[in-house]
Structure formats: structure tokens, C-alpha cells
Amino acid sequence: MLFRRTIYLLALLGALLAQLFDVGYLAHYLFVLTLSLPLAGLALSLPAMLGCRPRLLPRHPQVQRGGRAAWLLILDNRFPLPLARASCRFQIQCATTGKSRKLRKAEEGVFPGLAIPLSVSADHCGRLECRVRRIWVCDCLGLFALPVRPPHPAAVLVEPVPAQTDLPPVPAQKALPVPRGPARAGEDYELRDYRPEDSVRAIHWKLSAKQDQLIVREPLAGQQPLPVLIFDHLGPPEALDESIDRVAGLSLAFQRRGQPHEIRWAHPGSGRTPRFVVADT
């Protein structure tokens, strides 16, 4: 845009000098034409600039670690009128490491609509969020720019690379018959959030007072105990990637065997352990 503005200023200066040293009608015509051309270009492109509606979409919602996470910034236009240039500033943030990077992209050329591609390397497992910080669109001559409201952010899930793992044979286990009903001393149970249909006798009052919310004892019914996969989510990102790769490899090995299992980890803030059952094979 700076180059185009410089060219226009030089042309305007030349037309002004011709106006000063030549009193003919041709010099007057060139000066008026040079002076009014930017306004005509702005009037032609202003509806398209004001009608630009950006959308940010991920090309693939999941990508494996080590690959490329890609997005498309689509600039839709309600009016089939030209735009000369679009300039954007992006911010990519990794939820695992908390680090972010800033990128700038610009596309030139007269177009009624545009799709700006963006891709970054997916180095760590977790959620990669792309956010558009600023967007400018220019008129057909590239002399004026207007800001456009950025779209909503879009995220890509970076999946682990499952480690090759062979499971030892699991001995057959008997189901544990535990009766349903309010939990009593000596019974096996798990903790969960309170539901309106739960009995007041099942509330774990001491833990509820600590958590500042109602926690309920859920007695275990007679069922086959499931293998539990846990992993440590502390340490540098490379060590966390290795732990997630091993958990993914073990989970795939269980699925190939047709063995349902659980995946758990301790929340770093509350200390609670979410429970995810993998039963599909």
C-alpha cells in the first residue's frame, strides 16, 4: 500500500507541476483526473469494503503431532465489487504450553472474495487456537484501507502419535457384586456431582464442604473392573508428549484386544480425577 501511495503522490505532484507551468486545457484535465481518481476508486470499492464478512475455518479439525495445522480465512462479500488488498494479523496459541506466536499475511489482487490460507507446525499435543487480531481491506487502487471486524477464533486438536506397545495377557477377573443404594462403610464407590434425583443420604458432606459444591457417593454395581490408564501431565512439553503417546498406544492396544478401559488424570487445579471410559473397539 505504501508503494502505491508513493506512486500516486508522485503522479499528483507531476500533474500539479504541469498545471503550474502549462495553462493549456490538457494540463487542467490531467490535474483534475489525477485528483478525482482516488475518490472514484474509493466510491467504487466502498460497498465491497463495508460488506466484507470474514470467516475463519480449520481445514482439518484434527491433525497428528508433527504435521501442519491449517486454517482458511474466507472473506465473503455481499457485493460483487473489487477489493485490491487484504492484510491480516493472526495469533496462534497452544493450550498445552501456553505460548503464542503472531503472524501477518497479506493478499493482493482484485477479487470479489478471497480465501487466505494459514498453516503452522503442530509440535505439541493439545489444542491450537487461531485468532484473527486485525483485518484491513483496501479499495481497488490500494490507496485507502478500512478495518473489518475479526471473525470468531477456530481451534485444531493436535492428536498424539501412538507408541507401539504390546500388552501382557490380562487374567480373568470376577465381577465385584456390590449392592445399589446409599453408600455404607466398607463399600466401594466413586464420587460425582450431585443430581436433583439423588438421595440426601448419599451426599459426601465433608468433601462437599471442601469443594464448595455437593458431591455424591456413587456405589459401584456388580461389574467387571476396568483397567485404568493414568499419566503425569507435569513437566516440559516434550515429556508430556511422550506420556500422551504411551497412553494412546496402550489405549489402541486395549481396543485391538476388545478390552474396555478407563483413562484418568488428576486436574492440576482442583485435584479431581475425570473418568473417561473407552468402550468402542
XYZ file of N, CA and C in Angstrom:
843
model
N 0.832 -1.196 0.000
C 0.000 0.000 0.000
C 0.872 1.253 0.000
N 1.993 1.243 0.713
C 2.887 2.388 0.763
C 3.459 2.694 -0.616
N 3.807 1.660 -1.373
C 4.340 1.859 -2.721
C 3.290 2.517 -3.624
N 2.071 2.073 -3.549
C 1.017 2.641 -4.385
C 0.733 4.091 -4.003
N 0.750 4.357 -2.720
C 0.544 5.738 -2.303
C 1.677 6.635 -2.768
N 2.899 6.115 -2.738
C 4.036 6.903 -3.221
C 3.905 7.187 -4.711
N 3.516 6.188 -5.488
C 3.319 6.389 -6.929
C 2.234 7.422 -7.191
N 1.158 7.363 -6.424
C 0.072 8.329 -6.631
C 0.519 9.736 -6.268
N 1.255 9.889 -5.176
C 1.725 11.222 -4.797
C 2.669 11.798 -5.843
N 3.515 10.959 -6.417
C 4.400 11.429 -7.483
C 3.601 11.851 -8.714
N 2.559 11.045 -9.047
C 1.715 11.414 -10.191
C 0.965 12.711 -9.911
N 0.478 12.881 -8.689
C -0.224 14.109 -8.337
C 0.720 15.302 -8.362
N 1.958 15.115 -7.904
C 2.939 16.190 -7.953
C 3.279 16.564 -9.392
N 3.401 15.547 -10.259
C 3.661 15.848 -11.667
C 2.511 16.583 -12.319
N 1.277 16.184 -12.004
C 0.128 16.892 -12.567
C 0.050 18.317 -12.050
N 0.444 18.525 -10.781
C 0.438 19.877 -10.229
C 1.503 20.750 -10.892
N 2.687 20.209 -11.132
C 3.731 20.972 -11.813
C 3.321 21.308 -13.244
N 2.674 20.338 -13.918
C 2.183 20.630 -15.264
C 1.121 21.708 -15.229
N 0.311 21.742 -14.160
C -0.703 22.784 -14.008
C -0.061 24.149 -13.821
N 1.074 24.194 -13.125
C 1.715 25.478 -12.855
C 2.455 26.035 -14.065
N 3.064 25.151 -14.861
C 3.889 25.619 -15.972
C 3.166 25.553 -17.309
N 1.989 24.994 -17.374
C 1.246 24.891 -18.622
C -0.194 25.280 -18.334
N -0.667 26.306 -19.054
C -2.024 26.792 -18.822
C -3.004 26.208 -19.823
N -2.588 25.190 -20.573
C -3.477 24.578 -21.544
C -4.532 23.712 -20.874
N -5.577 23.380 -21.630
C -6.674 22.589 -21.072
C -6.253 21.154 -20.730
N -5.212 20.652 -21.471
C -4.770 19.286 -21.206
C -4.164 19.151 -19.811
N -3.386 20.142 -19.373
C -2.809 20.119 -18.026
C -3.902 20.185 -16.966
N -4.926 21.040 -17.229
C -6.037 21.105 -16.285
C -6.780 19.772 -16.214
N -6.961 19.132 -17.340
C -7.666 17.855 -17.389
C -6.908 16.776 -16.631
N -5.577 16.729 -16.832
C -4.768 15.727 -16.136
C -4.772 15.954 -14.629
N -4.733 17.216 -14.212
C -4.724 17.506 -12.782
C -6.048 17.101 -12.132
N -7.160 17.465 -12.767
C -8.472 17.107 -12.218
C -8.671 15.597 -12.219
N -8.198 14.924 -13.285
C -8.330 13.473 -13.342
C -7.505 12.797 -12.256
N -6.270 13.259 -12.056
C -5.405 12.674 -11.016
C -5.968 12.929 -9.625
N -6.578 14.090 -9.433
C -7.115 14.432 -8.124
C -8.392 13.651 -7.803
N -9.211 13.386 -8.819
C -10.501 12.727 -8.579
C -10.439 11.210 -8.695
N -9.329 10.667 -9.236
C -9.250 9.213 -9.422
C -9.322 8.444 -8.109
N -8.618 8.847 -7.029
C -8.740 8.089 -5.768
C -10.151 8.111 -5.189
N -10.832 9.252 -5.318
C -12.191 9.321 -4.795
C -13.127 8.420 -5.590
N -12.909 8.340 -6.916
C -13.735 7.444 -7.727
C -13.468 5.988 -7.372
N -12.192 5.648 -7.154
C -11.868 4.278 -6.756
C -12.441 3.922 -5.400
N -12.416 4.876 -4.450
C -12.991 4.627 -3.133
C -14.502 4.466 -3.219
N -15.161 5.309 -4.016
C -16.610 5.188 -4.167
C -16.996 3.861 -4.804
N -16.153 3.362 -5.727
C -16.441 2.089 -6.373
C -16.248 0.916 -5.421
N -15.261 0.990 -4.535
C -14.922 -0.138 -3.662
C -15.548 -0.055 -2.285
N -16.091 1.096 -1.906
C -16.600 1.252 -0.542
C -17.719 0.270 -0.206
N -18.692 -0.012 -1.081
C -19.703 -1.029 -0.715
C -19.096 -2.397 -0.435
N -18.102 -2.799 -1.251
C -17.464 -4.095 -1.010
C -16.645 -4.088 0.274
N -15.994 -2.971 0.593
C -15.217 -2.879 1.820
C -16.113 -2.939 3.055
N -17.258 -2.263 2.991
C -18.178 -2.283 4.126
C -18.959 -3.593 4.206
N -19.138 -4.280 3.084
C -19.884 -5.541 3.067
C -19.034 -6.772 3.220
N -17.758 -6.616 3.569
C -16.858 -7.769 3.728
C -17.181 -8.481 5.034
N -17.374 -9.795 4.962
C -17.699 -10.612 6.133
C -16.696 -11.768 6.223
N -15.742 -11.714 7.155
C -14.726 -12.768 7.242
C -15.225 -13.972 8.031
N -14.715 -15.155 7.669
C -14.972 -16.413 8.376
C -13.648 -17.155 8.503
N -13.391 -17.691 9.690
C -12.174 -18.457 9.949
C -12.559 -19.910 10.176
N -12.035 -20.814 9.342
C -12.385 -22.223 9.404
C -11.111 -23.067 9.421
N -11.077 -24.125 10.237
C -9.938 -25.056 10.166
C -10.101 -25.975 8.965
N -8.995 -26.253 8.296
C -9.055 -27.181 7.160
C -9.342 -28.597 7.625
N -8.750 -28.990 8.734
C -8.998 -30.300 9.336
C -9.141 -30.091 10.840
N -10.218 -30.590 11.466
C -10.390 -30.378 12.900
C -9.353 -31.093 13.757
N -8.786 -32.191 13.243
C -7.727 -32.898 13.967
C -6.514 -33.075 13.057
N -5.349 -33.015 13.654
C -4.101 -33.252 12.939
C -3.150 -33.945 13.906
N -2.335 -34.833 13.386
C -1.402 -35.569 14.238
C -0.176 -34.721 14.537
N 0.343 -34.913 15.722
C 1.528 -34.157 16.130
C 2.685 -34.397 15.148
N 3.363 -33.321 14.805
C 4.410 -33.372 13.801
C 3.947 -32.939 12.425
N 2.624 -32.800 12.246
C 2.082 -32.362 10.968
C 1.909 -30.853 10.936
N 0.987 -30.412 10.087
C 0.714 -28.993 9.914
C -0.751 -28.718 10.228
N -0.972 -27.763 11.115
C -2.329 -27.292 11.400
C -2.635 -26.139 10.454
N -3.775 -26.201 9.783
C -4.089 -25.231 8.735
C -5.480 -24.654 8.947
N -5.602 -23.381 8.595
C -6.881 -22.669 8.643
C -7.078 -21.927 7.324
N -8.306 -21.517 7.088
C -8.670 -20.685 5.942
C -9.450 -19.482 6.447
N -8.959 -18.293 6.107
C -9.696 -17.069 6.382
C -10.436 -16.686 5.100
N -11.740 -16.842 5.124
C -12.571 -16.588 3.949
C -13.211 -15.219 4.105
N -12.981 -14.352 3.122
C -13.558 -13.017 3.111
C -14.727 -13.010 2.139
N -15.906 -13.219 2.664
C -17.110 -13.159 1.842
C -17.492 -11.709 1.585
N -18.172 -11.506 0.468
C -18.561 -10.161 0.080
C -20.000 -10.172 -0.406
N -20.803 -9.307 0.163
C -22.197 -9.236 -0.240
C -22.373 -8.528 -1.582
N -21.348 -7.803 -2.009
C -21.427 -7.069 -3.273
C -20.309 -7.545 -4.190
N -20.603 -7.858 -5.465
C -19.558 -8.337 -6.394
C -18.706 -7.193 -6.921
N -18.069 -6.461 -6.018
C -17.224 -5.331 -6.381
C -15.799 -5.614 -5.922
N -14.808 -4.966 -6.536
C -13.417 -5.373 -6.315
C -12.820 -4.829 -5.023
N -11.920 -5.594 -4.482
C -11.028 -5.185 -3.406
C -9.605 -5.462 -3.884
N -8.686 -4.583 -3.556
C -7.329 -4.724 -4.080
C -6.414 -5.496 -3.142
N -6.649 -5.390 -1.843
C -5.688 -5.972 -0.906
C -6.376 -6.246 0.417
N -5.950 -7.316 1.064
C -6.397 -7.642 2.414
C -5.163 -7.971 3.249
N -5.055 -7.351 4.413
C -3.932 -7.562 5.313
C -4.464 -8.032 6.658
N -3.887 -9.107 7.199
C -4.394 -9.730 8.421
C -3.255 -10.003 9.382
N -3.575 -9.960 10.659
C -2.662 -10.353 11.727
C -3.290 -11.497 12.508
N -2.552 -12.593 12.632
C -3.040 -13.795 13.297
C -2.255 -14.030 14.588
N -2.902 -14.710 15.518
C -2.252 -15.175 16.742
C -2.598 -16.640 16.951
N -1.566 -17.476 17.033
C -1.723 -18.913 17.254
C -1.272 -19.220 18.681
N -2.149 -19.828 19.464
C -1.840 -20.137 20.861
C -2.020 -21.623 21.120
N -1.037 -22.214 21.785
C -1.070 -23.620 22.162
C -1.545 -23.727 23.608
N -2.623 -24.471 23.832
C -3.175 -24.599 25.183
C -2.266 -25.418 26.091
N -1.460 -26.304 25.528
C -0.588 -27.154 26.350
C 0.567 -26.359 26.940
N 1.236 -25.569 26.120
C 2.399 -24.813 26.577
C 2.045 -23.395 27.005
N 0.913 -22.878 26.550
C 0.553 -21.501 26.849
C 1.261 -20.474 25.987
N 2.134 -20.915 25.102
C 2.878 -19.995 24.249
C 2.046 -19.636 23.022
N 2.314 -18.451 22.492
C 1.601 -17.982 21.309
C 2.598 -17.382 20.330
N 2.219 -17.386 19.090
C 3.022 -16.763 18.029
C 2.127 -15.881 17.181
N 2.711 -14.816 16.655
C 1.969 -13.865 15.845
C 2.472 -13.928 14.405
N 1.523 -13.920 13.485
C 1.834 -13.989 12.063
C 1.084 -12.891 11.339
N 1.630 -12.488 10.199
C 0.987 -11.487 9.356
C 0.910 -12.019 7.934
N -0.266 -11.898 7.355
C -0.491 -12.360 5.986
C -1.163 -11.239 5.200
N -0.811 -11.140 3.924
C -1.413 -10.136 3.046
C -1.598 -10.747 1.670
N -2.716 -10.470 1.064
C -3.022 -10.945 -0.282
C -3.395 -9.749 -1.153
N -2.853 -9.726 -2.365
C -3.116 -8.640 -3.294
C -3.797 -9.175 -4.539
N -4.401 -8.249 -5.285
C -5.097 -8.623 -6.496
C -6.565 -8.260 -6.390
N -7.159 -7.892 -7.482
C -8.562 -7.508 -7.489
C -9.415 -8.765 -7.416
N -10.302 -8.848 -6.452
C -11.113 -10.050 -6.262
C -12.433 -9.666 -5.616
N -13.512 -10.345 -5.933
C -14.775 -10.139 -5.213
C -14.836 -10.897 -3.896
N -13.971 -11.861 -3.684
C -13.912 -12.642 -2.451
C -12.543 -13.307 -2.383
N -12.137 -13.762 -1.231
C -10.781 -14.266 -1.067
C -10.741 -15.309 0.039
N -9.845 -16.292 -0.109
C -9.558 -17.292 0.927
C -8.064 -17.235 1.215
N -7.698 -16.797 2.405
C -6.298 -16.649 2.796
C -5.891 -17.889 3.584
N -4.939 -18.679 3.081
C -4.515 -19.867 3.818
C -3.489 -19.524 4.893
N -3.498 -20.319 5.943
C -2.542 -20.168 7.038
C -2.253 -21.544 7.603
N -0.973 -21.845 7.811
C -0.591 -23.138 8.375
C 0.620 -22.950 9.280
N 0.653 -23.712 10.360
C 1.763 -23.710 11.310
C 2.087 -25.153 11.663
N 3.251 -25.373 12.192
C 3.655 -26.715 12.598
C 3.003 -27.075 13.928
N 2.481 -28.297 14.005
C 1.856 -28.810 15.224
C 2.913 -29.587 16.007
N 3.613 -28.907 16.893
C 4.752 -29.507 17.589
C 4.369 -30.254 18.856
N 3.242 -29.892 19.465
C 2.860 -30.497 20.739
C 1.395 -30.887 20.714
N 1.070 -31.901 21.504
C -0.317 -32.348 21.601
C -1.162 -31.294 22.318
N -2.437 -31.299 22.000
C -3.329 -30.369 22.663
C -4.147 -29.556 21.673
N -4.562 -28.412 22.105
C -5.460 -27.545 21.336
C -4.699 -26.347 20.808
N -4.749 -26.161 19.500
C -4.157 -24.990 18.856
C -5.289 -24.059 18.436
N -5.285 -22.862 18.973
C -6.335 -21.901 18.655
C -5.769 -20.795 17.784
N -6.462 -20.510 16.697
C -6.097 -19.431 15.788
C -7.091 -18.294 15.981
N -6.554 -17.102 16.184
C -7.388 -15.918 16.396
C -6.905 -14.811 15.458
N -7.850 -14.178 14.792
C -7.529 -13.056 13.908
C -7.605 -11.777 14.730
N -6.475 -11.097 14.850
C -6.423 -9.885 15.648
C -6.892 -8.659 14.867
N -6.426 -8.514 13.640
C -6.782 -7.332 12.848
C -6.930 -7.726 11.388
N -7.860 -7.069 10.704
C -8.057 -7.235 9.265
C -8.261 -5.847 8.660
N -7.522 -5.582 7.586
C -7.720 -4.371 6.809
C -8.034 -4.770 5.367
N -8.983 -4.086 4.757
C -9.288 -4.265 3.346
C -9.090 -2.927 2.642
N -8.617 -3.005 1.389
C -8.285 -1.806 0.631
C -9.204 -1.648 -0.569
N -9.225 -0.440 -1.106
C -10.022 -0.164 -2.288
C -9.330 -0.741 -3.521
N -9.946 -0.557 -4.696
C -9.410 -1.167 -5.914
C -8.088 -0.564 -6.328
N -7.761 0.667 -5.893
C -6.475 1.276 -6.212
C -5.426 1.039 -5.127
N -5.848 0.529 -3.989
C -4.909 0.252 -2.912
C -4.430 1.486 -2.192
N -5.249 2.547 -2.152
C -4.858 3.796 -1.510
C -5.516 4.001 -0.157
N -6.678 3.424 0.054
C -7.408 3.577 1.310
C -7.643 2.196 1.933
N -7.637 2.173 3.256
C -7.832 0.922 3.989
C -8.855 1.132 5.091
N -9.692 0.122 5.294
C -10.691 0.139 6.355
C -10.546 -1.111 7.207
N -10.691 -0.984 8.532
C -10.660 -2.183 9.386
C -11.968 -2.952 9.285
N -11.859 -4.279 9.415
C -13.009 -5.181 9.379
C -13.057 -5.933 10.699
N -14.252 -6.165 11.190
C -14.403 -6.887 12.449
C -13.899 -8.315 12.302
N -12.971 -8.756 13.150
C -12.420 -10.117 13.024
C -13.480 -11.178 13.306
N -13.324 -12.365 12.722
C -14.269 -13.456 12.975
C -13.977 -14.152 14.298
N -14.803 -15.120 14.634
C -14.587 -15.909 15.847
C -13.351 -16.805 15.668
N -12.629 -17.086 16.748
C -11.459 -17.970 16.634
C -11.849 -19.394 16.290
N -10.898 -20.122 15.744
C -11.101 -21.529 15.372
C -9.929 -22.338 15.927
N -10.214 -23.560 16.369
C -9.207 -24.398 17.019
C -9.019 -25.698 16.254
N -7.813 -26.240 16.367
C -7.450 -27.536 15.794
C -6.907 -28.402 16.926
N -7.353 -29.646 16.990
C -6.894 -30.579 18.012
C -5.694 -31.354 17.474
N -4.568 -31.250 18.158
C -3.350 -31.956 17.775
C -3.330 -33.290 18.519
N -3.437 -34.376 17.773
C -3.509 -35.705 18.364
C -2.107 -36.291 18.559
N -1.957 -37.210 19.519
C -0.638 -37.820 19.745
C -0.294 -38.835 18.669
N 0.980 -39.210 18.668
C 1.466 -40.287 17.804
C 1.537 -41.538 18.671
N 0.594 -42.492 18.543
C 0.560 -43.636 19.456
C 1.847 -44.447 19.412
N 2.382 -44.720 20.591
C 3.586 -45.534 20.691
C 3.237 -47.008 20.488
N 4.149 -47.746 19.874
C 3.948 -49.170 19.654
C 4.129 -49.901 20.985
N 3.043 -50.485 21.466
C 3.049 -51.132 22.777
C 2.321 -52.465 22.688
N 2.918 -53.504 23.265
C 2.289 -54.822 23.365
C 1.848 -55.047 24.805
N 0.610 -55.446 24.966
C 0.065 -55.656 26.298
C 0.306 -57.087 26.764
N 0.624 -57.279 28.031
C 0.690 -58.644 28.567
C -0.719 -59.198 28.703
N -0.870 -60.511 28.740
C -2.216 -61.086 28.906
C -2.817 -60.675 30.242
N -4.081 -60.294 30.195
C -4.794 -59.868 31.410
C -5.539 -61.061 31.986
N -5.279 -61.441 33.238
C -6.007 -62.574 33.815
C -7.479 -62.254 34.001
N -8.293 -63.282 33.892
C -9.736 -63.106 34.050
C -10.054 -62.713 35.487
N -10.940 -61.762 35.633
C -11.321 -61.281 36.947
C -12.822 -61.459 37.136
N -13.176 -61.717 38.343
C -14.588 -61.859 38.658
C -15.213 -60.485 38.917
N -16.487 -60.409 38.596
C -17.201 -59.167 38.851
C -17.354 -58.957 40.347
N -17.345 -57.719 40.745
C -17.484 -57.388 42.146
C -18.944 -57.079 42.450
N -19.645 -57.969 43.153
C -21.054 -57.697 43.452
C -21.180 -56.725 44.617
N -21.550 -55.509 44.340
C -21.780 -54.504 45.377
C -23.204 -54.025 45.237
N -24.015 -54.083 46.238
C -25.427 -53.704 46.099
C -25.570 -52.214 45.872
N -26.660 -51.878 45.109
C -27.024 -50.486 44.910
C -27.640 -49.918 46.188
N -27.610 -48.621 46.274
C -28.211 -47.964 47.431
C -27.228 -46.994 48.037
N -27.590 -46.329 49.123
C -26.679 -45.383 49.763
C -25.405 -46.080 50.219
N -24.299 -45.378 50.036
C -23.004 -45.969 50.365
C -22.877 -46.159 51.872
N -22.319 -47.309 52.265
C -22.077 -47.616 53.668
C -20.596 -47.891 53.849
N -20.194 -47.892 55.069
C -18.784 -48.096 55.383
C -18.317 -49.430 54.824
N -17.156 -49.425 54.177
C -16.592 -50.640 53.628
C -16.986 -50.907 52.196
N -17.941 -50.154 51.642
C -18.364 -50.386 50.268
C -17.478 -49.588 49.321
N -17.394 -50.109 48.090
C -16.660 -49.402 47.052
C -17.600 -48.429 46.361
N -17.109 -47.219 46.133
C -17.938 -46.214 45.489
C -17.018 -45.234 44.747
N -17.633 -44.447 43.894
C -16.928 -43.370 43.217
C -17.664 -42.068 43.503
N -16.962 -40.952 43.304
C -17.512 -39.642 43.598
C -17.953 -38.953 42.317
N -19.055 -38.255 42.390
C -19.549 -37.488 41.247
C -20.346 -36.306 41.777
N -20.731 -35.398 40.852
C -21.515 -34.218 41.235
C -22.952 -34.605 41.571
N -23.569 -33.805 42.392
C -24.947 -34.059 42.847
C -25.935 -33.829 41.706
N -26.961 -34.694 41.654
C -28.061 -34.555 40.706
C -29.357 -34.396 41.489
N -30.358 -33.740 40.891
C -31.608 -33.495 41.650
C -32.295 -34.766 42.129
N -32.123 -35.879 41.403
C -32.816 -37.098 41.812
C -32.049 -37.898 42.872
N -30.861 -37.435 43.275
C -30.060 -38.174 44.252
C -30.644 -38.031 45.659
N -30.397 -39.067 46.477
C -30.831 -39.045 47.865
C -29.877 -38.195 48.700
N -30.418 -37.547 49.704
C -29.592 -36.723 50.588
C -28.614 -37.605 51.371
N -28.981 -38.862 51.629
C -28.116 -39.775 52.392
C -26.852 -40.127 51.630
N -26.848 -39.942 50.306
C -25.670 -40.298 49.520
C -24.668 -39.162 49.400
N -24.955 -37.993 49.967
C -24.060 -36.842 49.848
C -22.847 -37.028 50.753
N -21.681 -36.770 50.216
C -20.432 -36.802 50.973
C -20.242 -35.395 51.545
N -20.673 -35.211 52.830
C -20.749 -33.865 53.372
C -19.374 -33.250 53.610
N -18.417 -34.025 54.066
C -17.093 -33.454 54.331
C -16.431 -32.979 53.037
N -16.476 -33.819 51.989
C -15.876 -33.423 50.724
C -16.663 -32.294 50.064
N -17.977 -32.285 50.248
C -18.793 -31.203 49.689
C -18.436 -29.870 50.324
N -18.147 -29.886 51.627
C -17.758 -28.645 52.291
C -16.413 -28.136 51.789
N -15.499 -29.060 51.481
C -14.188 -28.644 50.968
C -14.281 -28.138 49.532
N -15.083 -28.791 48.708
C -15.185 -28.422 47.298
C -16.170 -27.276 47.060
N -16.943 -26.912 48.076
C -17.947 -25.854 47.964
C -19.015 -26.215 46.935
N -19.301 -27.481 46.784
C -20.386 -27.973 45.947
C -20.734 -29.382 46.432
N -21.941 -29.837 46.093
C -22.412 -31.124 46.573
C -21.752 -32.260 45.795
N -21.148 -33.186 46.529
C -20.503 -34.368 45.964
C -21.249 -35.592 46.486
N -21.517 -36.539 45.603
C -22.318 -37.709 45.932
C -21.464 -38.963 45.808
N -21.683 -39.921 46.766
C -21.078 -41.241 46.647
C -21.932 -42.078 45.691
N -21.279 -42.621 44.656
C -21.978 -43.490 43.710
C -21.521 -44.921 43.945
N -22.347 -45.766 44.624
C -21.945 -47.164 44.853
C -21.786 -47.895 43.526
N -20.765 -48.712 43.463
C -20.493 -49.480 42.253
C -21.403 -50.695 42.194
N -22.027 -50.903 41.056
C -22.817 -52.113 40.847
C -21.899 -53.258 40.463
N -22.450 -54.469 40.473
C -21.643 -55.607 40.085
C -21.202 -55.497 38.632
N -19.936 -55.353 38.415
C -19.422 -55.165 37.072
C -17.972 -55.627 37.020
N -17.485 -55.790 35.825
C -16.102 -56.206 35.627
C -15.184 -55.008 35.832
N -14.204 -55.103 36.702
C -13.288 -53.972 36.884
C -12.549 -53.669 35.583
N -12.394 -52.403 35.285
C -11.750 -51.982 34.055
C -10.308 -51.574 34.323
N -9.401 -51.883 33.387
C -8.046 -51.345 33.510
C -8.069 -49.821 33.422
N -7.218 -49.187 34.188
C -7.176 -47.736 34.245
C -5.813 -47.262 33.762
N -5.818 -46.344 32.811
C -4.600 -45.721 32.303
C -4.504 -44.323 32.886
N -3.406 -44.028 33.557
C -3.162 -42.704 34.111
C -1.824 -42.212 33.593
N -1.659 -40.897 33.597
C -0.388 -40.339 33.126
C -0.128 -39.045 33.882
N 1.128 -38.664 33.890
C 1.572 -37.451 34.569
C 1.559 -36.314 33.553
N 0.829 -35.253 33.872
C 0.721 -34.134 32.953
C 1.624 -32.969 33.343
N 2.598 -33.216 34.189
C 3.542 -32.180 34.594
C 4.867 -32.362 33.865
N 5.675 -31.321 33.879
C 6.974 -31.392 33.225
C 7.002 -30.612 31.918
N 8.114 -30.687 31.203
C 8.228 -29.961 29.932
C 7.286 -30.537 28.872
N 6.981 -29.768 27.831
C 6.044 -30.243 26.806
C 6.503 -31.524 26.117
N 7.819 -31.692 25.933
C 8.309 -32.901 25.261
C 8.015 -34.143 26.102
N 8.215 -34.034 27.427
C 7.913 -35.178 28.297
C 6.415 -35.467 28.325
N 5.587 -34.424 28.301
C 4.143 -34.625 28.273
C 3.710 -35.285 26.972
N 4.337 -34.909 25.849
C 4.017 -35.552 24.572
C 4.337 -37.044 24.614
N 5.467 -37.399 25.208
C 5.822 -38.816 25.313
C 4.826 -39.577 26.174
N 4.383 -38.968 27.283
C 3.401 -39.640 28.144
C 2.087 -39.855 27.406
N 1.633 -38.839 26.675
C 0.369 -38.971 25.942
C 0.512 -39.991 24.823
N 1.685 -40.046 24.183
C 1.908 -41.056 23.142
C 1.808 -42.467 23.714
N 2.371 -42.686 24.901
C 2.300 -44.015 25.515
C 0.867 -44.367 25.904
N 0.138 -43.392 26.453
C -1.257 -43.651 26.813
C -2.077 -43.968 25.568
N -1.844 -43.230 24.480
C -2.572 -43.501 23.233
C -2.229 -44.886 22.687
N -0.948 -45.282 22.771
C -0.563 -46.610 22.306
C -1.191 -47.715 23.133
N -1.218 -47.537 24.460
C -1.854 -48.534 25.318
C -3.360 -48.611 25.058
N -3.997 -47.455 24.863
C -5.433 -47.454 24.594
C -5.753 -48.172 23.286
N -4.940 -47.940 22.246
C -5.160 -48.647 20.978
C -4.940 -50.144 21.138
N -3.947 -50.532 21.951
C -3.710 -51.952 22.176
C -4.901 -52.594 22.896
N -5.471 -51.906 23.869
C -6.672 -52.407 24.536
C -7.841 -52.516 23.553
N -7.985 -51.535 22.683
C -9.085 -51.579 21.718
C -8.926 -52.727 20.733
N -7.693 -52.989 20.297
C -7.472 -54.134 19.399
C -7.811 -55.447 20.096
N -7.603 -55.492 21.376
C -7.944 -56.694 22.139
C -9.436 -56.763 22.448
N -10.162 -55.670 22.251
C -11.574 -55.629 22.597
C -11.814 -55.425 24.074
N -10.869 -54.803 24.756
C -10.942 -54.624 26.195
C -11.354 -53.190 26.531
N -12.545 -52.962 27.106
C -12.881 -51.616 27.585
C -11.928 -51.195 28.704
N -11.684 -49.908 28.808
C -10.742 -49.411 29.805
C -11.088 -47.963 30.134
N -10.396 -47.454 31.140
C -10.603 -46.077 31.579
C -9.316 -45.284 31.406
N -9.479 -43.986 31.196
C -8.356 -43.054 31.163
C -8.648 -41.972 32.192
N -7.700 -41.769 33.102
C -7.875 -40.785 34.160
C -6.594 -39.980 34.330
N -6.782 -38.737 34.807
C -5.648 -37.926 35.225
C -6.148 -36.922 36.249
N -5.245 -36.449 37.077
C -5.602 -35.510 38.139
C -5.589 -34.088 37.590
N -6.676 -33.365 37.854
C -6.748 -31.975 37.417
C -5.729 -31.152 38.208
N -4.904 -30.336 37.525
C -3.849 -29.620 38.261
C -4.378 -28.600 39.252
N -5.595 -28.087 39.054
C -6.130 -27.081 39.968
C -6.914 -27.665 41.114
N -7.942 -28.457 40.789
C -8.823 -28.989 41.828
C -8.344 -30.320 42.394
N -7.523 -31.049 41.666
C -7.082 -32.359 42.116
C -8.058 -33.476 41.813
N -9.207 -33.175 41.239
C -10.182 -34.205 40.903
C -9.702 -34.992 39.684
N -10.168 -36.214 39.590
C -9.744 -37.100 38.504
C -10.919 -37.387 37.584
N -11.005 -36.715 36.441
C -12.065 -37.044 35.471
C -11.925 -38.474 34.974
N -13.050 -39.102 34.714
C -13.084 -40.508 34.314
C -13.668 -40.603 32.910
N -12.893 -41.165 32.004
C -13.317 -41.371 30.604
C -13.210 -42.856 30.284
N -14.341 -43.449 29.953
C -14.405 -44.873 29.641
C -14.326 -45.029 28.124
N -13.383 -45.854 27.664
C -13.234 -46.184 26.246
C -13.785 -47.596 26.060
N -14.942 -47.688 25.441
C -15.586 -48.986 25.280
C -15.681 -49.407 23.835
N -15.501 -48.507 22.860
C -15.605 -48.856 21.438
C -14.347 -49.570 20.986
N -14.507 -50.547 20.128
C -13.354 -51.306 19.626
C -13.233 -51.089 18.128
